[in-house]
Short mmCIF file of C-alpha atoms and ligand atoms in Angstrom, two decimals:
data_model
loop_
_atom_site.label_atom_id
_atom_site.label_comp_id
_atom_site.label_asym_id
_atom_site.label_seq_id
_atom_site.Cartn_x
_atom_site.Cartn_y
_atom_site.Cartn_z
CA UNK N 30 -30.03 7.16 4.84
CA UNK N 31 -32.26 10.32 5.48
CA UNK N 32 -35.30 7.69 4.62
CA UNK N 33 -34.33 5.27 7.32
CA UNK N 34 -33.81 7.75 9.76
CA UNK N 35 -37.52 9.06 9.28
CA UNK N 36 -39.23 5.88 9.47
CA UNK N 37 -37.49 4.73 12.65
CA UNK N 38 -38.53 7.46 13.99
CA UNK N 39 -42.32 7.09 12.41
CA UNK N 40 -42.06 3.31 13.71
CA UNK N 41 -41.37 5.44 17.30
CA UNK N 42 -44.48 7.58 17.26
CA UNK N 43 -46.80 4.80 15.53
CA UNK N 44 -45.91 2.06 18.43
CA UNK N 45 -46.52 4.70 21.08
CA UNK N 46 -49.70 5.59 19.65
CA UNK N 47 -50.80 1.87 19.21
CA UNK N 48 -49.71 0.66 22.43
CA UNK N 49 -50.65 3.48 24.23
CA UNK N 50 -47.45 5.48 24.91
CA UNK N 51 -47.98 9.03 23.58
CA UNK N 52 -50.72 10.71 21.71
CA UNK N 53 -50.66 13.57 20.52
CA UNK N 54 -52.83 16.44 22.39
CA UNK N 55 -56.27 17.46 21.22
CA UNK N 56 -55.94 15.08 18.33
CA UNK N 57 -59.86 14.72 17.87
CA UNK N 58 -59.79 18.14 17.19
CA UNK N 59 -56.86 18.37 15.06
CA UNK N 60 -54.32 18.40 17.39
CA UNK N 61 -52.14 21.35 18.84
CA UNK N 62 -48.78 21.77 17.83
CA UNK N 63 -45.87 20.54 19.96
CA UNK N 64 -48.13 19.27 23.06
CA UNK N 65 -48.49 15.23 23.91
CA UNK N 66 -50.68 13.54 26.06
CA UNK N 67 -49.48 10.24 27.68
CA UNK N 68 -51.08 7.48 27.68
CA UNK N 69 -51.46 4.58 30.77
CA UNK N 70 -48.04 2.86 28.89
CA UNK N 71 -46.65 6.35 29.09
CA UNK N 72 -47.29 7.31 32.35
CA UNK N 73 -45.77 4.39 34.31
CA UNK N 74 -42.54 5.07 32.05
CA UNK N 75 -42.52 8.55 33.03
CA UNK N 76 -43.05 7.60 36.44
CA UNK N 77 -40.10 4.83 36.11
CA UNK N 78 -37.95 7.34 34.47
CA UNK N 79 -38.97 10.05 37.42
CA UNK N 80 -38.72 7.26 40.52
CA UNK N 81 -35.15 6.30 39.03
CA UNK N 82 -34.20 10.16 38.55
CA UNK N 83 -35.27 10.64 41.97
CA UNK N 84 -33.58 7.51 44.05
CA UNK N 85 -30.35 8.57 42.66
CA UNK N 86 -30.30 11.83 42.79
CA UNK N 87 -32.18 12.63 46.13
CA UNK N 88 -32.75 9.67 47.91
CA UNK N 89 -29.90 7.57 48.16
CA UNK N 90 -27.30 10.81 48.88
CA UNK N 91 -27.39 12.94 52.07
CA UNK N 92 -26.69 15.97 50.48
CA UNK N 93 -29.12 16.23 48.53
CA UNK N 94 -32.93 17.38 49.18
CA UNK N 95 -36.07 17.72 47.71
CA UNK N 96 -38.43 20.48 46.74
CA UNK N 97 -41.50 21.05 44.81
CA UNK N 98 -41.99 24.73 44.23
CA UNK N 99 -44.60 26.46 42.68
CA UNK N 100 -45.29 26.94 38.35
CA UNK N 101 -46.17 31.17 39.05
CA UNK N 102 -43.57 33.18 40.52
CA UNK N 103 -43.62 36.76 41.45
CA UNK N 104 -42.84 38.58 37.90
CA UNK N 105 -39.57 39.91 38.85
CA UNK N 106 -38.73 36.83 39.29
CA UNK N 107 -38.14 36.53 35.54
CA UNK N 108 -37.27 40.03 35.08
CA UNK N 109 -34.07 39.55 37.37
CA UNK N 110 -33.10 36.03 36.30
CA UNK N 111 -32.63 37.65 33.03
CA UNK N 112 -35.34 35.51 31.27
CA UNK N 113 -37.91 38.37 30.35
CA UNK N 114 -34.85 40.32 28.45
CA UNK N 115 -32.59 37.55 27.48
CA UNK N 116 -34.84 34.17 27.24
CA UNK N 117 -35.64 34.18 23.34
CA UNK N 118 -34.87 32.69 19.93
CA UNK N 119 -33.99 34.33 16.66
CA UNK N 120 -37.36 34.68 14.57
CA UNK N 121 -37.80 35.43 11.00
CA UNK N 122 -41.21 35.99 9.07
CA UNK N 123 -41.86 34.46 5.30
CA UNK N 124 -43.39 37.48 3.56
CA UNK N 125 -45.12 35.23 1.07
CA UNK N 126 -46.54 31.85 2.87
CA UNK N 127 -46.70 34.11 6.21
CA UNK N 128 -44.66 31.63 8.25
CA UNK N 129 -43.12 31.81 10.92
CA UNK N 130 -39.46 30.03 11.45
CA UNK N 131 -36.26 30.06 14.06
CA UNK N 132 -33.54 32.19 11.85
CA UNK N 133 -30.85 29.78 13.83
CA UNK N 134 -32.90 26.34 12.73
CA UNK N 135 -34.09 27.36 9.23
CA UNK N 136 -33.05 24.02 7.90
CA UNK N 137 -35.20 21.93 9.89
CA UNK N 138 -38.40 23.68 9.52
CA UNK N 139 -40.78 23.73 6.47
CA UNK N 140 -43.04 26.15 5.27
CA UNK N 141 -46.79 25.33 5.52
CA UNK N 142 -47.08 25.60 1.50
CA UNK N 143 -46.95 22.18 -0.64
CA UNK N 144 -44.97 21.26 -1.88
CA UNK N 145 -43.16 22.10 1.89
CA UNK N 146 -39.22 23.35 1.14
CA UNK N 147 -37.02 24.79 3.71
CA UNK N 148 -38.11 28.67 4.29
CA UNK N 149 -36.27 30.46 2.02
CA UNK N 150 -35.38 27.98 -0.23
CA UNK N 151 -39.20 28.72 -2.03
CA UNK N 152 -38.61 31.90 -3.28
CA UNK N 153 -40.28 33.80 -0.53
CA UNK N 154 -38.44 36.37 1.43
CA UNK N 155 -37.75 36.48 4.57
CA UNK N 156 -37.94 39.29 7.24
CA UNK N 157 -35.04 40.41 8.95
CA UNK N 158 -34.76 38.35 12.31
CA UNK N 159 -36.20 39.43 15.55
CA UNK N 160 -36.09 38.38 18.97
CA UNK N 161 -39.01 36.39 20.40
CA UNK N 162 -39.84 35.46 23.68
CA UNK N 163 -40.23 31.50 24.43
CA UNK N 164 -42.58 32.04 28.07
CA UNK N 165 -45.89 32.05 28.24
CA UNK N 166 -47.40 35.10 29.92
CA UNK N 167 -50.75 34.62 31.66
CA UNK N 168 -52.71 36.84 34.72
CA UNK N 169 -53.52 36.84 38.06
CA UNK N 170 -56.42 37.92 39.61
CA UNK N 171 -59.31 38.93 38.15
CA UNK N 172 -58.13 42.13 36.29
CA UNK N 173 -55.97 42.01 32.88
CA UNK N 174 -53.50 44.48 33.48
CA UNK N 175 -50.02 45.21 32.83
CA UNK N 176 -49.71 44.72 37.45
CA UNK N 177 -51.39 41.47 36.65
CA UNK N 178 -49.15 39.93 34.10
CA UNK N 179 -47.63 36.66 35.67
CA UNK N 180 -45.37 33.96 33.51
CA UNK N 181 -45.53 30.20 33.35
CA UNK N 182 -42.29 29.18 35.00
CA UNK N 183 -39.73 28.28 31.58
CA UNK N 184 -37.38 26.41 33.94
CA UNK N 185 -37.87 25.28 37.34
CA UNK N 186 -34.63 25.88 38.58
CA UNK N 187 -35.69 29.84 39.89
CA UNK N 188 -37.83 27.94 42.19
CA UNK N 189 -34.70 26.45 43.94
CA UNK N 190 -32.78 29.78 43.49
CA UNK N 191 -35.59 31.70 45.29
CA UNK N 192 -36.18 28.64 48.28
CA UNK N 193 -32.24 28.22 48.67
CA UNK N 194 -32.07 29.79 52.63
CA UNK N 195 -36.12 28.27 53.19
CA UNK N 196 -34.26 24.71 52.42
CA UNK N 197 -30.68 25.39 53.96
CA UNK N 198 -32.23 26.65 56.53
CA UNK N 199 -35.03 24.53 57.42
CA UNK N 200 -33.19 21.18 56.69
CA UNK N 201 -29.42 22.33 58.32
CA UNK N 202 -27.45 21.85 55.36
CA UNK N 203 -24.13 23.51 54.29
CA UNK N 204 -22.48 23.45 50.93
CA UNK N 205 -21.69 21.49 49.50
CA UNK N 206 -25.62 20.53 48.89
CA UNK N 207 -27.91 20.56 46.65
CA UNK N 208 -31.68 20.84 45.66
CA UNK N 209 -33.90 19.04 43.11
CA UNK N 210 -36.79 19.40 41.74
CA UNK N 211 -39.06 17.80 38.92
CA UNK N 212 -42.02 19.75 37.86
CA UNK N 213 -43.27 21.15 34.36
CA UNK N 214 -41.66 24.15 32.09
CA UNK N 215 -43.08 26.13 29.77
CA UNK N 216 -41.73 27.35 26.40
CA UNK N 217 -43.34 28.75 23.39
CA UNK N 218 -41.63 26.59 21.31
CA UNK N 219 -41.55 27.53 17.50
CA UNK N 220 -39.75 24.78 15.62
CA UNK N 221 -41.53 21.94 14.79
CA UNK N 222 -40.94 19.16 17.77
CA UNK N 223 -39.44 15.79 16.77
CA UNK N 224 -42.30 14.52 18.70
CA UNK N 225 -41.70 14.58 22.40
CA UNK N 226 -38.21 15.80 22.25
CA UNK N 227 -38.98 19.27 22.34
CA UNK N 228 -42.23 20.33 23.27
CA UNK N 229 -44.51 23.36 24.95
CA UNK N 230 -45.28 21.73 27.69
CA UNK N 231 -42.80 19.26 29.83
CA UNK N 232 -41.41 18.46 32.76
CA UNK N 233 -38.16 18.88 33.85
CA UNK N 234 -35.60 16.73 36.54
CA UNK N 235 -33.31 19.50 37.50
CA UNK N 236 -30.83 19.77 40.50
CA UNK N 237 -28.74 22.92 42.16
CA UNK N 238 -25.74 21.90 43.48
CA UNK N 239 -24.33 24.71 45.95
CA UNK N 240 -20.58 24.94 46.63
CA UNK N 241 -17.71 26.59 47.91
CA UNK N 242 -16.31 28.67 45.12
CA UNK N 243 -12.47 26.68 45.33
CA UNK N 244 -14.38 23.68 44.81
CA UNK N 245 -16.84 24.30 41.81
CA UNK N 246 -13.94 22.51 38.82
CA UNK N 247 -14.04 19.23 41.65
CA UNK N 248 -17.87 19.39 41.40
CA UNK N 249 -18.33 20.01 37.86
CA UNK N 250 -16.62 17.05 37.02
CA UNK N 251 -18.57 14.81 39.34
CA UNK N 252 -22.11 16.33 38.31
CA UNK N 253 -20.67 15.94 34.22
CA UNK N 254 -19.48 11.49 35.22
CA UNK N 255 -22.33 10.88 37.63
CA UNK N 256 -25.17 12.42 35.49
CA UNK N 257 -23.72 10.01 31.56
CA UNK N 258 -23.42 7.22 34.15
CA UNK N 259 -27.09 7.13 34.98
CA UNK N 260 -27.84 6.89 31.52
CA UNK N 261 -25.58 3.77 31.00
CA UNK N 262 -26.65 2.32 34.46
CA UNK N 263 -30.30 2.23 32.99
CA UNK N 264 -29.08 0.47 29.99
CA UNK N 265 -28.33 3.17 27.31
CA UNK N 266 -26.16 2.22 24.73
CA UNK N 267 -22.47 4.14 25.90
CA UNK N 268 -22.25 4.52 22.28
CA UNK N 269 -25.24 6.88 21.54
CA UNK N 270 -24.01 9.12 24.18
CA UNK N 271 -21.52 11.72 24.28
CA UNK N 272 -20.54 14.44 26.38
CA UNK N 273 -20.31 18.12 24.43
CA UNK N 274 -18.79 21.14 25.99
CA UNK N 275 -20.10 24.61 25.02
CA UNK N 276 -17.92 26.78 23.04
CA UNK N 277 -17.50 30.17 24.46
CA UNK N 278 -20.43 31.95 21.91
CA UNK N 279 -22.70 29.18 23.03
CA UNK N 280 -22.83 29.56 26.83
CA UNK N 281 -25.62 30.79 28.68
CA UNK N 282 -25.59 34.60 29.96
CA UNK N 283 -25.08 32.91 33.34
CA UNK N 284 -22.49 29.81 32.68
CA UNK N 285 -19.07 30.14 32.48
CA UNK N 286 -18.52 26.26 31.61
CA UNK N 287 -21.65 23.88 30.32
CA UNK N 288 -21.50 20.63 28.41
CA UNK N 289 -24.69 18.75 26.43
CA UNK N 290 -25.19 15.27 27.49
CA UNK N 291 -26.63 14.14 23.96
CA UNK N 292 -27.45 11.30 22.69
CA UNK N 293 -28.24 10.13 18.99
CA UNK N 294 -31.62 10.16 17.93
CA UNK N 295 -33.29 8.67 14.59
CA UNK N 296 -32.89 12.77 14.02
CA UNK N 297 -29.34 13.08 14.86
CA UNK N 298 -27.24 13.96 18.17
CA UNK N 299 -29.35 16.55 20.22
CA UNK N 300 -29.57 17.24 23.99
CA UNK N 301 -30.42 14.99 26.32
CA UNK N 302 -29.29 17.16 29.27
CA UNK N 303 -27.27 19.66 30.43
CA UNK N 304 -24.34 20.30 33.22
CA UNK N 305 -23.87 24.31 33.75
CA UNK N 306 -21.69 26.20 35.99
CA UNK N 307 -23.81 28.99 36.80
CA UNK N 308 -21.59 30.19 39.24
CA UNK N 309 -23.10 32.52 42.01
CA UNK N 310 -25.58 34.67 39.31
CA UNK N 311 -28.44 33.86 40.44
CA UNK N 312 -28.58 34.26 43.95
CA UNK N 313 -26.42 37.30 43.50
CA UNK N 314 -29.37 38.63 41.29
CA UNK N 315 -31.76 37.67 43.91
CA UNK N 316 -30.04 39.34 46.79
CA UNK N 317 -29.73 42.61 44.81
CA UNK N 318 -33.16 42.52 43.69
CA UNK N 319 -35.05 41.38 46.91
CA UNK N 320 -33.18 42.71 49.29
CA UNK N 321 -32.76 39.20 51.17
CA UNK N 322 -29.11 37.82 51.65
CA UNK N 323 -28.90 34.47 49.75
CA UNK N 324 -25.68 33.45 51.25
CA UNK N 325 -24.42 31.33 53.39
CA UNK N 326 -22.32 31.85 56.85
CA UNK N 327 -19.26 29.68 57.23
CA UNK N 328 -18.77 29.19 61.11
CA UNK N 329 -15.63 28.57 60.60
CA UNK N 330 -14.33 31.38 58.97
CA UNK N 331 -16.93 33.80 60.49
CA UNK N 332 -17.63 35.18 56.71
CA UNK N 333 -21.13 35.30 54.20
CA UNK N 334 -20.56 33.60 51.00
CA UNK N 335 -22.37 33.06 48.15
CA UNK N 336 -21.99 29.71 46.81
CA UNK N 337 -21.52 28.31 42.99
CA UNK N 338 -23.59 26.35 41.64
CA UNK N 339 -23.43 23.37 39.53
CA UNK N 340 -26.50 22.26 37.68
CA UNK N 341 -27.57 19.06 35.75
CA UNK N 342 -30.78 20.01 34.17
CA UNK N 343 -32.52 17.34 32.12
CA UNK N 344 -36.31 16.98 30.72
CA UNK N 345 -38.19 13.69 31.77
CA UNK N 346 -39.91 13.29 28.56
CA UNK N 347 -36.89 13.44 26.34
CA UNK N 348 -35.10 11.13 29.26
CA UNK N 349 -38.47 8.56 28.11
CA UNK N 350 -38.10 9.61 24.66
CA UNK N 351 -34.47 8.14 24.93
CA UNK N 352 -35.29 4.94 26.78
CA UNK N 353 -37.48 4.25 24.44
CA UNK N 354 -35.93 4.69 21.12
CA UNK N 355 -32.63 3.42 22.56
CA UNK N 356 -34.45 0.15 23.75
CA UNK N 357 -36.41 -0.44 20.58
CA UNK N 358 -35.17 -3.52 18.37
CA UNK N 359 -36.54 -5.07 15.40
CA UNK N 360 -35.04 -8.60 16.42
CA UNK N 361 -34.78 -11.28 13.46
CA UNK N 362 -35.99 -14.84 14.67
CA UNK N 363 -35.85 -18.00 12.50
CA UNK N 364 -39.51 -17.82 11.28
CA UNK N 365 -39.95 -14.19 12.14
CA UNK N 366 -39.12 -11.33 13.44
CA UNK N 367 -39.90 -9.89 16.39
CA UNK N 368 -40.24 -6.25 17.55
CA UNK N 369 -38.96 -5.95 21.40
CA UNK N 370 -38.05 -2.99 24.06
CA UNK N 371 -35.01 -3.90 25.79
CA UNK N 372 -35.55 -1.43 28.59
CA UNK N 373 -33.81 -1.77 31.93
CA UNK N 374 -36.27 -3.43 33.95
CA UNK N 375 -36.58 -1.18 36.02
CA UNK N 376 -37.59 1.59 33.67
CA UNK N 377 -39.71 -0.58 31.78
CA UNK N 378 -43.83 0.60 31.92
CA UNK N 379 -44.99 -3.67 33.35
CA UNK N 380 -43.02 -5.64 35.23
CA UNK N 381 -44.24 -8.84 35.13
CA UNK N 382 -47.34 -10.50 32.97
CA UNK N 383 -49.14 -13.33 34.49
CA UNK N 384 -50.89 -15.54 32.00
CA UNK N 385 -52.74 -19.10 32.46
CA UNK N 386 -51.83 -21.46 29.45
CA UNK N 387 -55.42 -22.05 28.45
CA UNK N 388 -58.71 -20.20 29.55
CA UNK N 389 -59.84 -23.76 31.82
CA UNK N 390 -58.74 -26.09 34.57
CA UNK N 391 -58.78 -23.46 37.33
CA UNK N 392 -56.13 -22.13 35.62
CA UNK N 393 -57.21 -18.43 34.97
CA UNK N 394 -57.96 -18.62 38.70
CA UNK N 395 -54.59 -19.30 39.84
CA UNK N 396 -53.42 -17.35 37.50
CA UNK N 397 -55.26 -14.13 39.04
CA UNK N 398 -54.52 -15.23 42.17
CA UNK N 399 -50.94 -15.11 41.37
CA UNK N 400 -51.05 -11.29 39.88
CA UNK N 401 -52.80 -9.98 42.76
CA UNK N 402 -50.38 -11.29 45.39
CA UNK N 403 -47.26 -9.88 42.79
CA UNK N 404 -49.03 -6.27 42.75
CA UNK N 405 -49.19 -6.32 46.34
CA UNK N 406 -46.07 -7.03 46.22
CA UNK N 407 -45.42 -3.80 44.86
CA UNK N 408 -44.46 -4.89 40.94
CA UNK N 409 -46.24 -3.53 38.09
CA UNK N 410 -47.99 -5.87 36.60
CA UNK N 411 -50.77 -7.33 33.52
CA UNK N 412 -52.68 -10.39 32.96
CA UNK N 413 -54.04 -11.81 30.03
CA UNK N 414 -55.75 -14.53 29.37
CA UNK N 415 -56.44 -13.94 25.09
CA UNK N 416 -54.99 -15.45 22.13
CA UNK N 417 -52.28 -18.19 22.15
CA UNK N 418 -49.37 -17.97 24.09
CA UNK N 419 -46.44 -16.91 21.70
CA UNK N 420 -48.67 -14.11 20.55
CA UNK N 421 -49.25 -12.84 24.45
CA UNK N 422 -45.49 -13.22 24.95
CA UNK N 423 -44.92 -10.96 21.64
CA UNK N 424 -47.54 -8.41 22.49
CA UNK N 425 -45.14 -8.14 26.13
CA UNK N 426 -41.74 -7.88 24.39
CA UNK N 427 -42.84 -5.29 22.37
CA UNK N 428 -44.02 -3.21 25.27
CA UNK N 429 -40.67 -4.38 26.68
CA UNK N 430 -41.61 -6.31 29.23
CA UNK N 431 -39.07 -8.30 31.34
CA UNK N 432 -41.17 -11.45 32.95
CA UNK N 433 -44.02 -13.04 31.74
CA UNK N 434 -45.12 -15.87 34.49
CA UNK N 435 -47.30 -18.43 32.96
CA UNK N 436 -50.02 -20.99 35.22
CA UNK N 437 -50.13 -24.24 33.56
CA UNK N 438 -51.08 -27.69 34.43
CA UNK N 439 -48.33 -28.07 37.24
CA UNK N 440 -48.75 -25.21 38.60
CA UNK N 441 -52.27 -26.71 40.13
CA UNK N 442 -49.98 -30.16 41.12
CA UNK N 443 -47.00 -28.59 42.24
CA UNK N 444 -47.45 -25.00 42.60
CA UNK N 445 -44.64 -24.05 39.72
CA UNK N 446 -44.90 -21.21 37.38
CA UNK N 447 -42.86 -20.65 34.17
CA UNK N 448 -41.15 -17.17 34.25
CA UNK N 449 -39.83 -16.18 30.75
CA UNK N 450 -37.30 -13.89 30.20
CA UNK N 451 -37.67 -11.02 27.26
CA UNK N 452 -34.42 -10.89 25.95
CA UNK N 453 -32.95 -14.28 25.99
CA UNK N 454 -36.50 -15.93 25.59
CA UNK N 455 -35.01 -18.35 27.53
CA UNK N 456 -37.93 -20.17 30.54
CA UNK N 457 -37.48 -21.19 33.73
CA UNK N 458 -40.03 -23.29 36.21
CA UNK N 459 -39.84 -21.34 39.24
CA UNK N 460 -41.74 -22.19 42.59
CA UNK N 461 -44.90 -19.64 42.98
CA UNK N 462 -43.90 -18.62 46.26
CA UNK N 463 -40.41 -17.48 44.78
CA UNK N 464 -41.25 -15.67 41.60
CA UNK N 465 -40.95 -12.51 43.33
CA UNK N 466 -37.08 -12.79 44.75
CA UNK N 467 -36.47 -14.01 41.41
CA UNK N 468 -37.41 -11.30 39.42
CA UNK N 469 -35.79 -9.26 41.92
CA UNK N 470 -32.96 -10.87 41.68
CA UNK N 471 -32.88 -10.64 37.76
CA UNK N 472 -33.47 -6.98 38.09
CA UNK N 473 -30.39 -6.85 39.69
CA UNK N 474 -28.26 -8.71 37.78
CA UNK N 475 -29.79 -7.14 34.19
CA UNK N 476 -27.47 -6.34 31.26
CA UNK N 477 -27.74 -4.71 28.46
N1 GAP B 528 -32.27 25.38 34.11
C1 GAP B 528 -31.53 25.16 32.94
C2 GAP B 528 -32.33 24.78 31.80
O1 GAP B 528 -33.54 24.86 31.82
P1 GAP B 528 -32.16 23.88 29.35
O2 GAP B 528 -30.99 23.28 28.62
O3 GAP B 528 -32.89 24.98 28.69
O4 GAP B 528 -31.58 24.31 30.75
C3 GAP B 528 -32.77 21.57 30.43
O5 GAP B 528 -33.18 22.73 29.70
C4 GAP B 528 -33.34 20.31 29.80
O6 GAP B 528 -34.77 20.42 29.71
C5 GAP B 528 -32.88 20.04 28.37
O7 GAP B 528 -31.64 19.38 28.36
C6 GAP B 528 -33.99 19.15 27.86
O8 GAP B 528 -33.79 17.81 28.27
C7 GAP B 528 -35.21 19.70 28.57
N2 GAP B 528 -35.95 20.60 27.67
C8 GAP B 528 -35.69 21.90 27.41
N3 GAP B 528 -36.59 22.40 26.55
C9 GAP B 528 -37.44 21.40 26.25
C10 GAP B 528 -38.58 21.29 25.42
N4 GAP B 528 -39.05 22.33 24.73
N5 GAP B 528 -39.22 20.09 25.34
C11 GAP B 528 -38.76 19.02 26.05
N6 GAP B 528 -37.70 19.08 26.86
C12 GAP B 528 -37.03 20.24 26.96
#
């Protein structure tokens, strides 16, 4: 079992490399641990994943805005969220291989000496454990001093915390509103990654939701159903996901109620997200420590008050990470079998691929003509012209994508394309100058 589970996981990071999802960082050099690059395949599913993030969450609701604040903050900043005191992980020290482990995730890492065991488990001894700090401290200015000691931002949500009256203000809202952001994080990870699930360097979709005390329970449970139905509504399976509340010990110095949205990876369950209650902390902290009133005044009732806050925080590259091992299948066909991402087609990296049958007849030069006018269209979209036609349709499925629109002889005569689908297989002559309301309709109308 633990086999499988390790090669679907290798099958993961081998197609991405191949087809030009993920590679790891630096890799001509060796590479650097826990840091990915993405590549053109990666991007536009980032970018998918971010645009679909985004319409739902901002976009298509009126009480919710946008912001994009900056990665350096002023250093109190950190000091007062609690993050310079509070934001660390358990470490312990191997006195014999001189490695370096999480105390609280021992039994995933492995020391750097072969043959590699679980740190501990070699004989060596271990230190006592000792708090470490996950941000990354950099400076400002031209001077290294302790004055000039500035931290790359470990969440982005202080950013919203800090902005909250700039945004109320500015764009006349009252609670119940909210804020989101997606940006990069920082953490000084120190357990080995799982590939892109946890890394040094990612970016993070997260949203402040500021309400009336009485009504933070109401909220909660909105923020907990609407955030595991996005998931589904983008075609994950329901039954890789679950919803995990926090025991008491686990919560946050700031939460009094979080759950895990977390879904079941090659590796096991692990977080895909998180819903907190973080109550009115922060911008209590804020006020006390700036000096500036983060409330809000109710005309009503002639009164300040600082609002909770409810907060789904989730990290766009385990949200791809997700969407892509949850679309993967290794489909078995009569003759063969073929390997095929059944991702949401709106989430998937193409759109549409536009192919002529054979490399003559004018047909590569419809068959251009009939990718430009999709992309200006606005779809995605890649055209190919090599190797026979089943094999072009294969290399598509197994980037997972949802129409491939093929110029052949009547196309010339009658101005008809063939649009195949990816996961029934099944074709369809469609007139040229409807392909595009067709795959929009099909979008539409997808299913899992
Ligand atoms: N503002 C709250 C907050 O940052 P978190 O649970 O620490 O909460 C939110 O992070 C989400 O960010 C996680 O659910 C995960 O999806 C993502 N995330 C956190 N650390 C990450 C890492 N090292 N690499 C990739 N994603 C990460």
């Amino acid at each position: 079992m633990a086999k499988q589970k390790t090669s679907f996981m290798d099958t993961i990071v081998s197609l991405s490399k191949r087809r030009g999802f993920v590679f790891q960082a630096s890799e001509i050099y060796g590479g650097l641990g826990n840091t990915y690059d993405y590549g053109p395949l990666g991007v536009e599913l980032k970018r998918r994943v971010k645009d679909a993030w985004w319409r739902r969450t901002v976009s298509q609701r009126l009480d919710v805005v946008g912001l994009d604040s900056a990665i350096l903050q002023h250093p109190r900043v950190w000091e007062v969220s609690g993050h310079v005191g509070g934001f660390t992980d358990p470490m312990v020290d191997c006195k014999t291989c001189k490695g370096r482990f999480r105390a609280d995730k021992l039994e995933d890492a492995r020391c750097p000496e072969k043959p590699s065991k679980v740190p501990g488990q070699c004989h060596g001894e271990l230190t006592e454990p000792r708090s470490f700090n996950l941000m990354f401290k950099t400076n400002v200015g031209p001077v290294e001093s302790a004055s000039s000691v500035a931290y790359l931002r470990p969440e982005t949500a202080q950013g919203i915390f800090l902005n909250f009256l700039n945004v109320m203000n500015s764009a006349r809202m009252k609670p119940p509103f909210g804020i989101a952001q997606i940006g990069k994080s920082f953490r000084n990870e120190i357990t080995p990654g799982n590939f892109v699930f946890r890394m040094r360097e990612f970016e993070q979709a997260e949203m402040e939701f500021f309400v009336p005390p009485a009504e933070n329970d109401t909220w909660y449970d909105y923020w907990r159903s609407e955030r595991s139905s996005w998931y589904t509504d983008f075609g994950i399976r329901p039954e890789k996901l679950r919803v995990r509340e926090h025991e008491g010990s686990e919560l946050a110095h700031y939460s009094t109620a979080t759950c895990d949205i977390e879904y079941e990876y090659p590796f096991g369950w692990g977080e895909l997200e998180g819903v907190a209650c973080r109550t009115d902390f922060d911008l209590k902290r804020h006020s006390e420590a700036s000096g500036t009133e983060l409330a809000y005044f109710d005309p009503q009732t002639k009164e300040h008050y600082m609002p909770y806050v409810i907060e789904p925080a989730g990290g766009i590259d385990r949200m791809a990470l997700t969407f892509l091992v949850d679309a993967y299948e290794e489909e078995e066909l009569e003759k063969d079998t073929r390997v095929v991402l059944h991702f949401h087609p709106e989430i998937a990296p193409i759109t549409a691929a536009v192919f002529p049958l054979v490399k003559k007849d004018g047909m590569p030069e419809k068959a251009r003509e009939i990718e430009a006018e999709l992309r200006r269209a606005g779809f995605t979209t890649f055209y190919d012209e090599k190797a026979a036609i089943g094999r072009r349709y294969r290399r598509q499925d197994e980037v997972g994508t949802p129409y491939c629109i093929t110029v052949d002889g009547d196309t010339l005569a009658e101005d008809v394309v063939t649009v195949r689908e990816r996961d029934s297989m099944q074709q369809e002559r469609v007139p040229v100058s409807e392909a595009a309301a067709w795959m929009r309709n099909a979008n539409e109308n997808w299913k899992r």
